[in-house]
mmCIF file with all atom_site columns, C-alpha atoms and ligand atoms in Angstrom:
data_model
loop_
_atom_site.group_PDB
_atom_site.id
_atom_site.type_symbol
_atom_site.label_atom_id
_atom_site.label_alt_id
_atom_site.label_comp_id
_atom_site.label_asym_id
_atom_site.label_entity_id
_atom_site.label_seq_id
_atom_site.pdbx_PDB_ins_code
_atom_site.Cartn_x
_atom_site.Cartn_y
_atom_site.Cartn_z
_atom_site.occupancy
_atom_site.B_iso_or_equiv
_atom_site.pdbx_formal_charge
_atom_site.auth_seq_id
_atom_site.auth_comp_id
_atom_site.auth_asym_id
_atom_site.auth_atom_id
_atom_site.pdbx_PDB_model_num
ATOM   1   C  CA  . ALA A 1 1   ? -10.938 -15.145 -21.140 1.00 0.00 ? 1   ALA A CA  1
ATOM   2   C  CA  . GLU A 1 2   ? -9.215  -18.095 -21.929 1.00 0.00 ? 2   GLU A CA  1
ATOM   3   C  CA  . GLN A 1 3   ? -6.589  -19.580 -19.555 1.00 0.00 ? 3   GLN A CA  1
ATOM   4   C  CA  . THR A 1 4   ? -3.527  -21.832 -19.064 1.00 0.00 ? 4   THR A CA  1
ATOM   5   C  CA  . PHE A 1 5   ? -1.674  -23.813 -16.269 1.00 0.00 ? 5   PHE A CA  1
ATOM   6   C  CA  . ILE A 1 6   ? 2.260   -23.083 -17.305 1.00 0.00 ? 6   ILE A CA  1
ATOM   7   C  CA  . MET A 1 7   ? 4.657   -24.664 -15.549 1.00 0.00 ? 7   MET A CA  1
ATOM   8   C  CA  . ILE A 1 8   ? 8.362   -24.423 -15.614 1.00 0.00 ? 8   ILE A CA  1
ATOM   9   C  CA  . LYS A 1 9   ? 10.178  -27.514 -15.243 1.00 0.00 ? 9   LYS A CA  1
ATOM   10  C  CA  . PRO A 1 10  ? 12.923  -27.970 -12.414 1.00 0.00 ? 10  PRO A CA  1
ATOM   11  C  CA  . ASP A 1 11  ? 15.255  -27.575 -15.798 1.00 0.00 ? 11  ASP A CA  1
ATOM   12  C  CA  . GLY A 1 12  ? 13.867  -24.510 -16.205 1.00 0.00 ? 12  GLY A CA  1
ATOM   13  C  CA  . VAL A 1 13  ? 14.230  -23.032 -12.509 1.00 0.00 ? 13  VAL A CA  1
ATOM   14  C  CA  . GLN A 1 14  ? 18.071  -24.523 -12.206 1.00 0.00 ? 14  GLN A CA  1
ATOM   15  C  CA  . ARG A 1 15  ? 19.312  -22.915 -15.345 1.00 0.00 ? 15  ARG A CA  1
ATOM   16  C  CA  . GLY A 1 16  ? 17.996  -19.416 -14.752 1.00 0.00 ? 16  GLY A CA  1
ATOM   17  C  CA  . LEU A 1 17  ? 15.140  -19.349 -16.842 1.00 0.00 ? 17  LEU A CA  1
ATOM   18  C  CA  . VAL A 1 18  ? 12.494  -18.428 -15.017 1.00 0.00 ? 18  VAL A CA  1
ATOM   19  C  CA  . GLY A 1 19  ? 12.565  -14.393 -16.092 1.00 0.00 ? 19  GLY A CA  1
ATOM   20  C  CA  . GLU A 1 20  ? 13.409  -15.075 -19.589 1.00 0.00 ? 20  GLU A CA  1
ATOM   21  C  CA  . ILE A 1 21  ? 9.913   -17.565 -19.809 1.00 0.00 ? 21  ILE A CA  1
ATOM   22  C  CA  . ILE A 1 22  ? 7.490   -15.236 -18.390 1.00 0.00 ? 22  ILE A CA  1
ATOM   23  C  CA  . SER A 1 23  ? 9.184   -12.550 -19.992 1.00 0.00 ? 23  SER A CA  1
ATOM   24  C  CA  . ARG A 1 24  ? 7.826   -14.198 -23.403 1.00 0.00 ? 24  ARG A CA  1
ATOM   25  C  CA  . PHE A 1 25  ? 4.232   -14.593 -22.424 1.00 0.00 ? 25  PHE A CA  1
ATOM   26  C  CA  . GLU A 1 26  ? 4.797   -11.287 -20.766 1.00 0.00 ? 26  GLU A CA  1
ATOM   27  C  CA  . LYS A 1 27  ? 5.221   -9.349  -24.134 1.00 0.00 ? 27  LYS A CA  1
ATOM   28  C  CA  . LYS A 1 28  ? 2.812   -11.481 -26.226 1.00 0.00 ? 28  LYS A CA  1
ATOM   29  C  CA  . GLY A 1 29  ? 0.075   -10.182 -24.383 1.00 0.00 ? 29  GLY A CA  1
ATOM   30  C  CA  . PHE A 1 30  ? -0.862  -12.258 -22.109 1.00 0.00 ? 30  PHE A CA  1
ATOM   31  C  CA  . PHE A 1 31  ? -1.294  -10.986 -18.144 1.00 0.00 ? 31  PHE A CA  1
ATOM   32  C  CA  . LEU A 1 32  ? -0.353  -13.555 -15.368 1.00 0.00 ? 32  LEU A CA  1
ATOM   33  C  CA  . LYS A 1 33  ? -3.098  -14.815 -12.968 1.00 0.00 ? 33  LYS A CA  1
ATOM   34  C  CA  . GLY A 1 34  ? -1.151  -16.699 -10.733 1.00 0.00 ? 34  GLY A CA  1
ATOM   35  C  CA  . LEU A 1 35  ? 2.114   -17.398 -10.064 1.00 0.00 ? 35  LEU A CA  1
ATOM   36  C  CA  . LYS A 1 36  ? 4.551   -19.640 -7.499  1.00 0.00 ? 36  LYS A CA  1
ATOM   37  C  CA  . LEU A 1 37  ? 7.693   -20.928 -6.547  1.00 0.00 ? 37  LEU A CA  1
ATOM   38  C  CA  . ILE A 1 38  ? 6.955   -24.834 -5.654  1.00 0.00 ? 38  ILE A CA  1
ATOM   39  C  CA  . SER A 1 39  ? 8.089   -28.113 -4.712  1.00 0.00 ? 39  SER A CA  1
ATOM   40  C  CA  . VAL A 1 40  ? 5.533   -30.686 -4.796  1.00 0.00 ? 40  VAL A CA  1
ATOM   41  C  CA  . ASP A 1 41  ? 5.714   -34.812 -4.037  1.00 0.00 ? 41  ASP A CA  1
ATOM   42  C  CA  . ARG A 1 42  ? 5.431   -37.645 -5.933  1.00 0.00 ? 42  ARG A CA  1
ATOM   43  C  CA  . SER A 1 43  ? 1.779   -38.280 -5.700  1.00 0.00 ? 43  SER A CA  1
ATOM   44  C  CA  . PHE A 1 44  ? 0.953   -35.208 -6.227  1.00 0.00 ? 44  PHE A CA  1
ATOM   45  C  CA  . ALA A 1 45  ? 3.255   -35.097 -9.146  1.00 0.00 ? 45  ALA A CA  1
ATOM   46  C  CA  . GLU A 1 46  ? 1.646   -38.347 -10.120 1.00 0.00 ? 46  GLU A CA  1
ATOM   47  C  CA  . ARG A 1 47  ? -1.837  -36.627 -9.821  1.00 0.00 ? 47  ARG A CA  1
ATOM   48  C  CA  . HIS A 1 48  ? -0.927  -33.493 -12.931 1.00 0.00 ? 48  HIS A CA  1
ATOM   49  C  CA  . TYR A 1 49  ? 0.306   -35.979 -15.270 1.00 0.00 ? 49  TYR A CA  1
ATOM   50  C  CA  . SER A 1 50  ? -2.515  -38.970 -14.277 1.00 0.00 ? 50  SER A CA  1
ATOM   51  C  CA  . ASP A 1 51  ? -3.660  -39.578 -17.879 1.00 0.00 ? 51  ASP A CA  1
ATOM   52  C  CA  . LEU A 1 52  ? 0.455   -40.254 -18.951 1.00 0.00 ? 52  LEU A CA  1
ATOM   53  C  CA  . SER A 1 53  ? 0.096   -42.966 -16.207 1.00 0.00 ? 53  SER A CA  1
ATOM   54  C  CA  . ALA A 1 54  ? 0.271   -45.981 -19.028 1.00 0.00 ? 54  ALA A CA  1
ATOM   55  C  CA  . LYS A 1 55  ? 3.799   -44.844 -20.632 1.00 0.00 ? 55  LYS A CA  1
ATOM   56  C  CA  . PRO A 1 56  ? 6.432   -46.827 -20.816 1.00 0.00 ? 56  PRO A CA  1
ATOM   57  C  CA  . PHE A 1 57  ? 8.328   -42.928 -19.640 1.00 0.00 ? 57  PHE A CA  1
ATOM   58  C  CA  . PHE A 1 58  ? 5.931   -41.894 -16.571 1.00 0.00 ? 58  PHE A CA  1
ATOM   59  C  CA  . SER A 1 59  ? 7.761   -42.715 -13.749 1.00 0.00 ? 59  SER A CA  1
ATOM   60  C  CA  . GLY A 1 60  ? 10.652  -41.248 -14.949 1.00 0.00 ? 60  GLY A CA  1
ATOM   61  C  CA  . LEU A 1 61  ? 8.173   -38.242 -15.509 1.00 0.00 ? 61  LEU A CA  1
ATOM   62  C  CA  . VAL A 1 62  ? 7.524   -38.728 -11.641 1.00 0.00 ? 62  VAL A CA  1
ATOM   63  C  CA  . ASP A 1 63  ? 11.346  -38.574 -10.979 1.00 0.00 ? 63  ASP A CA  1
ATOM   64  C  CA  . TYR A 1 64  ? 11.995  -35.097 -12.813 1.00 0.00 ? 64  TYR A CA  1
ATOM   65  C  CA  . ILE A 1 65  ? 9.205   -33.351 -12.049 1.00 0.00 ? 65  ILE A CA  1
ATOM   66  C  CA  . ILE A 1 66  ? 9.597   -33.785 -8.290  1.00 0.00 ? 66  ILE A CA  1
ATOM   67  C  CA  . SER A 1 67  ? 13.596  -33.507 -8.468  1.00 0.00 ? 67  SER A CA  1
ATOM   68  C  CA  . GLY A 1 68  ? 13.016  -29.831 -7.846  1.00 0.00 ? 68  GLY A CA  1
ATOM   69  C  CA  . PRO A 1 69  ? 11.145  -26.723 -7.280  1.00 0.00 ? 69  PRO A CA  1
ATOM   70  C  CA  . VAL A 1 70  ? 8.926   -26.218 -10.649 1.00 0.00 ? 70  VAL A CA  1
ATOM   71  C  CA  . VAL A 1 71  ? 7.212   -22.624 -10.943 1.00 0.00 ? 71  VAL A CA  1
ATOM   72  C  CA  . ALA A 1 72  ? 3.325   -22.666 -11.039 1.00 0.00 ? 72  ALA A CA  1
ATOM   73  C  CA  . MET A 1 73  ? 1.327   -19.870 -13.143 1.00 0.00 ? 73  MET A CA  1
ATOM   74  C  CA  . VAL A 1 74  ? -1.610  -19.392 -14.828 1.00 0.00 ? 74  VAL A CA  1
ATOM   75  C  CA  . TRP A 1 75  ? -1.766  -17.245 -17.330 1.00 0.00 ? 75  TRP A CA  1
ATOM   76  C  CA  . GLU A 1 76  ? -4.632  -15.787 -18.929 1.00 0.00 ? 76  GLU A CA  1
ATOM   77  C  CA  . GLY A 1 77  ? -5.480  -14.882 -22.959 1.00 0.00 ? 77  GLY A CA  1
ATOM   78  C  CA  . LYS A 1 78  ? -6.959  -14.884 -26.280 1.00 0.00 ? 78  LYS A CA  1
ATOM   79  C  CA  . ASN A 1 79  ? -6.254  -18.532 -27.229 1.00 0.00 ? 79  ASN A CA  1
ATOM   80  C  CA  . VAL A 1 80  ? -3.505  -18.772 -24.638 1.00 0.00 ? 80  VAL A CA  1
ATOM   81  C  CA  . VAL A 1 81  ? -3.508  -22.536 -24.520 1.00 0.00 ? 81  VAL A CA  1
ATOM   82  C  CA  . THR A 1 82  ? -2.952  -22.944 -28.255 1.00 0.00 ? 82  THR A CA  1
ATOM   83  C  CA  . THR A 1 83  ? -0.704  -19.260 -28.422 1.00 0.00 ? 83  THR A CA  1
ATOM   84  C  CA  . GLY A 1 84  ? 1.151   -20.602 -25.113 1.00 0.00 ? 84  GLY A CA  1
ATOM   85  C  CA  . ARG A 1 85  ? 2.469   -23.998 -26.849 1.00 0.00 ? 85  ARG A CA  1
ATOM   86  C  CA  . LYS A 1 86  ? 2.920   -23.100 -30.111 1.00 0.00 ? 86  LYS A CA  1
ATOM   87  C  CA  . ILE A 1 87  ? 5.021   -20.337 -27.725 1.00 0.00 ? 87  ILE A CA  1
ATOM   88  C  CA  . ILE A 1 88  ? 6.790   -23.509 -25.696 1.00 0.00 ? 88  ILE A CA  1
ATOM   89  C  CA  . GLY A 1 89  ? 7.249   -25.399 -29.576 1.00 0.00 ? 89  GLY A CA  1
ATOM   90  C  CA  . ALA A 1 90  ? 7.562   -29.032 -29.777 1.00 0.00 ? 90  ALA A CA  1
ATOM   91  C  CA  . THR A 1 91  ? 7.955   -31.808 -27.069 1.00 0.00 ? 91  THR A CA  1
ATOM   92  C  CA  . ASN A 1 92  ? 10.547  -33.591 -28.391 1.00 0.00 ? 92  ASN A CA  1
ATOM   93  C  CA  . PRO A 1 93  ? 13.929  -30.406 -28.340 1.00 0.00 ? 93  PRO A CA  1
ATOM   94  C  CA  . ALA A 1 94  ? 15.506  -31.772 -31.462 1.00 0.00 ? 94  ALA A CA  1
ATOM   95  C  CA  . GLU A 1 95  ? 11.942  -31.752 -32.874 1.00 0.00 ? 95  GLU A CA  1
ATOM   96  C  CA  . SER A 1 96  ? 11.001  -27.886 -31.923 1.00 0.00 ? 96  SER A CA  1
ATOM   97  C  CA  . ALA A 1 97  ? 11.667  -24.953 -33.740 1.00 0.00 ? 97  ALA A CA  1
ATOM   98  C  CA  . PRO A 1 98  ? 14.290  -21.999 -32.811 1.00 0.00 ? 98  PRO A CA  1
ATOM   99  C  CA  . GLY A 1 99  ? 12.226  -18.938 -31.396 1.00 0.00 ? 99  GLY A CA  1
ATOM   100 C  CA  . THR A 1 100 ? 10.181  -21.495 -29.069 1.00 0.00 ? 100 THR A CA  1
ATOM   101 C  CA  . ILE A 1 101 ? 10.696  -22.197 -25.435 1.00 0.00 ? 101 ILE A CA  1
ATOM   102 C  CA  . ARG A 1 102 ? 11.929  -25.252 -25.972 1.00 0.00 ? 102 ARG A CA  1
ATOM   103 C  CA  . GLY A 1 103 ? 13.518  -24.511 -29.445 1.00 0.00 ? 103 GLY A CA  1
ATOM   104 C  CA  . ASP A 1 104 ? 16.574  -22.033 -27.759 1.00 0.00 ? 104 ASP A CA  1
ATOM   105 C  CA  . PHE A 1 105 ? 16.761  -23.630 -24.450 1.00 0.00 ? 105 PHE A CA  1
ATOM   106 C  CA  . ALA A 1 106 ? 16.549  -27.366 -24.893 1.00 0.00 ? 106 ALA A CA  1
ATOM   107 C  CA  . ILE A 1 107 ? 18.471  -30.169 -26.324 1.00 0.00 ? 107 ILE A CA  1
ATOM   108 C  CA  . ASP A 1 108 ? 17.705  -34.069 -24.811 1.00 0.00 ? 108 ASP A CA  1
ATOM   109 C  CA  . ILE A 1 109 ? 15.012  -34.958 -23.527 1.00 0.00 ? 109 ILE A CA  1
ATOM   110 C  CA  . GLY A 1 110 ? 16.258  -37.766 -22.608 1.00 0.00 ? 110 GLY A CA  1
ATOM   111 C  CA  . ARG A 1 111 ? 15.621  -41.859 -22.750 1.00 0.00 ? 111 ARG A CA  1
ATOM   112 C  CA  . SER A 1 112 ? 12.981  -43.019 -20.413 1.00 0.00 ? 112 SER A CA  1
ATOM   113 C  CA  . LEU A 1 113 ? 14.728  -41.653 -17.222 1.00 0.00 ? 113 LEU A CA  1
ATOM   114 C  CA  . CYS A 1 114 ? 14.553  -37.920 -17.774 1.00 0.00 ? 114 CYS A CA  1
ATOM   115 C  CA  . ASN A 1 115 ? 12.077  -35.399 -20.000 1.00 0.00 ? 115 ASN A CA  1
ATOM   116 C  CA  . ARG A 1 116 ? 14.572  -32.020 -19.572 1.00 0.00 ? 116 ARG A CA  1
ATOM   117 C  CA  . ASN A 1 117 ? 12.464  -29.752 -22.167 1.00 0.00 ? 117 ASN A CA  1
ATOM   118 C  CA  . VAL A 1 118 ? 11.230  -27.330 -19.982 1.00 0.00 ? 118 VAL A CA  1
ATOM   119 C  CA  . ILE A 1 119 ? 7.920   -25.768 -19.552 1.00 0.00 ? 119 ILE A CA  1
ATOM   120 C  CA  . HIS A 1 120 ? 4.691   -27.781 -19.483 1.00 0.00 ? 120 HIS A CA  1
ATOM   121 C  CA  . GLY A 1 121 ? 1.611   -25.484 -20.876 1.00 0.00 ? 121 GLY A CA  1
ATOM   122 C  CA  . SER A 1 122 ? -2.233  -27.390 -21.045 1.00 0.00 ? 122 SER A CA  1
ATOM   123 C  CA  . ASP A 1 123 ? -3.137  -29.254 -23.543 1.00 0.00 ? 123 ASP A CA  1
ATOM   124 C  CA  . SER A 1 124 ? -6.771  -28.126 -23.778 1.00 0.00 ? 124 SER A CA  1
ATOM   125 C  CA  . VAL A 1 125 ? -9.154  -25.189 -22.056 1.00 0.00 ? 125 VAL A CA  1
ATOM   126 C  CA  . GLU A 1 126 ? -10.015 -28.615 -20.108 1.00 0.00 ? 126 GLU A CA  1
ATOM   127 C  CA  . SER A 1 127 ? -7.395  -29.820 -19.119 1.00 0.00 ? 127 SER A CA  1
ATOM   128 C  CA  . GLY A 1 128 ? -5.813  -26.291 -18.054 1.00 0.00 ? 128 GLY A CA  1
ATOM   129 C  CA  . ARG A 1 129 ? -9.057  -25.587 -16.274 1.00 0.00 ? 129 ARG A CA  1
ATOM   130 C  CA  . LYS A 1 130 ? -8.106  -28.948 -14.181 1.00 0.00 ? 130 LYS A CA  1
ATOM   131 C  CA  . GLU A 1 131 ? -4.897  -27.769 -13.988 1.00 0.00 ? 131 GLU A CA  1
ATOM   132 C  CA  . ILE A 1 132 ? -4.974  -24.407 -12.738 1.00 0.00 ? 132 ILE A CA  1
ATOM   133 C  CA  . ALA A 1 133 ? -7.741  -26.771 -9.939  1.00 0.00 ? 133 ALA A CA  1
ATOM   134 C  CA  . LEU A 1 134 ? -4.893  -28.802 -8.835  1.00 0.00 ? 134 LEU A CA  1
ATOM   135 C  CA  . TRP A 1 135 ? -1.737  -26.276 -9.094  1.00 0.00 ? 135 TRP A CA  1
ATOM   136 C  CA  . PHE A 1 136 ? -4.133  -23.413 -7.297  1.00 0.00 ? 136 PHE A CA  1
ATOM   137 C  CA  . PRO A 1 137 ? -7.243  -24.360 -5.237  1.00 0.00 ? 137 PRO A CA  1
ATOM   138 C  CA  . GLU A 1 138 ? -7.255  -20.502 -4.001  1.00 0.00 ? 138 GLU A CA  1
ATOM   139 C  CA  . GLY A 1 139 ? -8.018  -19.512 -7.596  1.00 0.00 ? 139 GLY A CA  1
ATOM   140 C  CA  . PRO A 1 140 ? -6.585  -17.299 -10.022 1.00 0.00 ? 140 PRO A CA  1
ATOM   141 C  CA  . VAL A 1 141 ? -5.585  -14.037 -8.542  1.00 0.00 ? 141 VAL A CA  1
ATOM   142 C  CA  . ALA A 1 142 ? -8.541  -11.695 -10.140 1.00 0.00 ? 142 ALA A CA  1
ATOM   143 C  CA  . TRP A 1 143 ? -7.496  -8.755  -12.174 1.00 0.00 ? 143 TRP A CA  1
ATOM   144 C  CA  . SER A 1 144 ? -6.868  -6.839  -15.172 1.00 0.00 ? 144 SER A CA  1
ATOM   145 C  CA  . SER A 1 145 ? -4.961  -4.670  -17.048 1.00 0.00 ? 145 SER A CA  1
ATOM   146 C  CA  . SER A 1 146 ? -4.804  -0.890  -18.096 1.00 0.00 ? 146 SER A CA  1
ATOM   147 C  CA  . VAL A 1 147 ? -3.110  -2.174  -21.314 1.00 0.00 ? 147 VAL A CA  1
ATOM   148 C  CA  . HIS A 1 148 ? -5.729  -4.331  -22.307 1.00 0.00 ? 148 HIS A CA  1
ATOM   149 C  CA  . PRO A 1 149 ? -7.411  -2.101  -25.066 1.00 0.00 ? 149 PRO A CA  1
ATOM   150 C  CA  . TRP A 1 150 ? -3.599  -1.336  -26.628 1.00 0.00 ? 150 TRP A CA  1
ATOM   151 C  CA  . ILE A 1 151 ? -3.740  -5.338  -27.069 1.00 0.00 ? 151 ILE A CA  1
ATOM   152 C  CA  . TYR A 1 152 ? -6.502  -6.742  -27.028 1.00 0.00 ? 152 TYR A CA  1
ATOM   153 C  CA  . GLU A 1 153 ? -9.608  -5.762  -30.297 1.00 0.00 ? 153 GLU A CA  1
ATOM   154 C  CA  . ASN A 1 154 ? -12.497 -6.222  -27.388 1.00 0.00 ? 154 ASN A CA  1
HETATM 155 P  P1  . GTP B 2 .   ? 4.262   -31.282 -21.085 1.00 0.00 ? 1   GTP B P1  1
HETATM 156 O  O1  . GTP B 2 .   ? 3.510   -29.542 -22.075 1.00 0.00 ? 1   GTP B O1  1
HETATM 157 O  O2  . GTP B 2 .   ? 5.049   -31.521 -20.389 1.00 0.00 ? 1   GTP B O2  1
HETATM 158 O  O3  . GTP B 2 .   ? 2.792   -31.992 -20.945 1.00 0.00 ? 1   GTP B O3  1
HETATM 159 O  O4  . GTP B 2 .   ? 4.404   -31.875 -22.518 1.00 0.00 ? 1   GTP B O4  1
HETATM 160 P  P2  . GTP B 2 .   ? 4.026   -32.070 -23.774 1.00 0.00 ? 1   GTP B P2  1
HETATM 161 O  O5  . GTP B 2 .   ? 2.274   -31.614 -23.429 1.00 0.00 ? 1   GTP B O5  1
HETATM 162 O  O6  . GTP B 2 .   ? 4.369   -31.791 -24.965 1.00 0.00 ? 1   GTP B O6  1
HETATM 163 O  O7  . GTP B 2 .   ? 3.929   -33.217 -23.946 1.00 0.00 ? 1   GTP B O7  1
HETATM 164 P  P3  . GTP B 2 .   ? 3.004   -34.763 -23.405 1.00 0.00 ? 1   GTP B P3  1
HETATM 165 O  O8  . GTP B 2 .   ? 2.005   -34.665 -22.418 1.00 0.00 ? 1   GTP B O8  1
HETATM 166 O  O9  . GTP B 2 .   ? 2.877   -35.708 -24.260 1.00 0.00 ? 1   GTP B O9  1
HETATM 167 O  O10 . GTP B 2 .   ? 4.168   -35.674 -22.273 1.00 0.00 ? 1   GTP B O10 1
HETATM 168 C  C1  . GTP B 2 .   ? 4.877   -34.842 -21.026 1.00 0.00 ? 1   GTP B C1  1
HETATM 169 C  C2  . GTP B 2 .   ? 5.994   -35.362 -20.446 1.00 0.00 ? 1   GTP B C2  1
HETATM 170 O  O11 . GTP B 2 .   ? 6.843   -36.401 -20.678 1.00 0.00 ? 1   GTP B O11 1
HETATM 171 C  C3  . GTP B 2 .   ? 6.746   -33.876 -21.732 1.00 0.00 ? 1   GTP B C3  1
HETATM 172 O  O12 . GTP B 2 .   ? 6.351   -32.715 -21.565 1.00 0.00 ? 1   GTP B O12 1
HETATM 173 C  C4  . GTP B 2 .   ? 7.861   -34.530 -21.372 1.00 0.00 ? 1   GTP B C4  1
HETATM 174 O  O13 . GTP B 2 .   ? 8.889   -34.297 -20.647 1.00 0.00 ? 1   GTP B O13 1
HETATM 175 C  C5  . GTP B 2 .   ? 7.742   -36.116 -21.018 1.00 0.00 ? 1   GTP B C5  1
HETATM 176 N  N1  . GTP B 2 .   ? 7.690   -37.126 -22.306 1.00 0.00 ? 1   GTP B N1  1
HETATM 177 C  C6  . GTP B 2 .   ? 7.100   -37.269 -23.873 1.00 0.00 ? 1   GTP B C6  1
HETATM 178 N  N2  . GTP B 2 .   ? 7.133   -38.083 -24.358 1.00 0.00 ? 1   GTP B N2  1
HETATM 179 C  C7  . GTP B 2 .   ? 8.193   -38.562 -23.951 1.00 0.00 ? 1   GTP B C7  1
HETATM 180 C  C8  . GTP B 2 .   ? 8.878   -39.886 -24.237 1.00 0.00 ? 1   GTP B C8  1
HETATM 181 O  O14 . GTP B 2 .   ? 8.757   -40.422 -25.768 1.00 0.00 ? 1   GTP B O14 1
HETATM 182 N  N3  . GTP B 2 .   ? 10.152  -40.123 -23.740 1.00 0.00 ? 1   GTP B N3  1
HETATM 183 C  C9  . GTP B 2 .   ? 10.448  -39.423 -22.045 1.00 0.00 ? 1   GTP B C9  1
HETATM 184 N  N4  . GTP B 2 .   ? 11.283  -39.519 -21.959 1.00 0.00 ? 1   GTP B N4  1
HETATM 185 N  N5  . GTP B 2 .   ? 9.912   -38.463 -22.327 1.00 0.00 ? 1   GTP B N5  1
HETATM 186 C  C10 . GTP B 2 .   ? 8.916   -37.878 -22.507 1.00 0.00 ? 1   GTP B C10 1
HETATM 187 MG MG1 . MG  B 3 .   ? 0.950   -32.925 -22.114 1.00 0.00 ? 2   MG  B MG1 1
#
């Protein structure tokens, strides 16, 4: 089944949104396959965001990600990459719809030094694979939920 990498960013952890965010993914019908609270260093954060290294906000983004612990997760389910991004909402909280995580819990992304938008989600199945390999070198946990048939057609 499709998997994605979801990270609750330092602002989400500091603000006590971990339970709320996990709950939203669980209630939707996705399955948690990896979970850890972790502080990463600069070189690790730079690897995670290597695609954005040319952006003017890159160093601010890295500073933000290393400013406190994050919650790294693997979630699994049908279309979890695309649907997960919908649950998260638009990058800029000023544009994310109410009902989305960023729309409900974030206000200001910041100019260049801050990028507080609570959560990250992989933008494709392929980047999900890369990010899961980076954050979970030990691999996700293999298990299947007994309620699967109550949520999924097959
Ligand atoms: P992620 O799920 O975190 O990858 O966000 P995204 O896919 O919605 O956006 P993108 O990958 O383009 O950018 C990664 C992160 O960089 C964003 O989540 C923001 O934290 C930050 N960021 C993106 N664009 C801007 C910007 O224009 N200004 C600032 N300050 N930060 C930005
Ligand atoms: Mg992105």
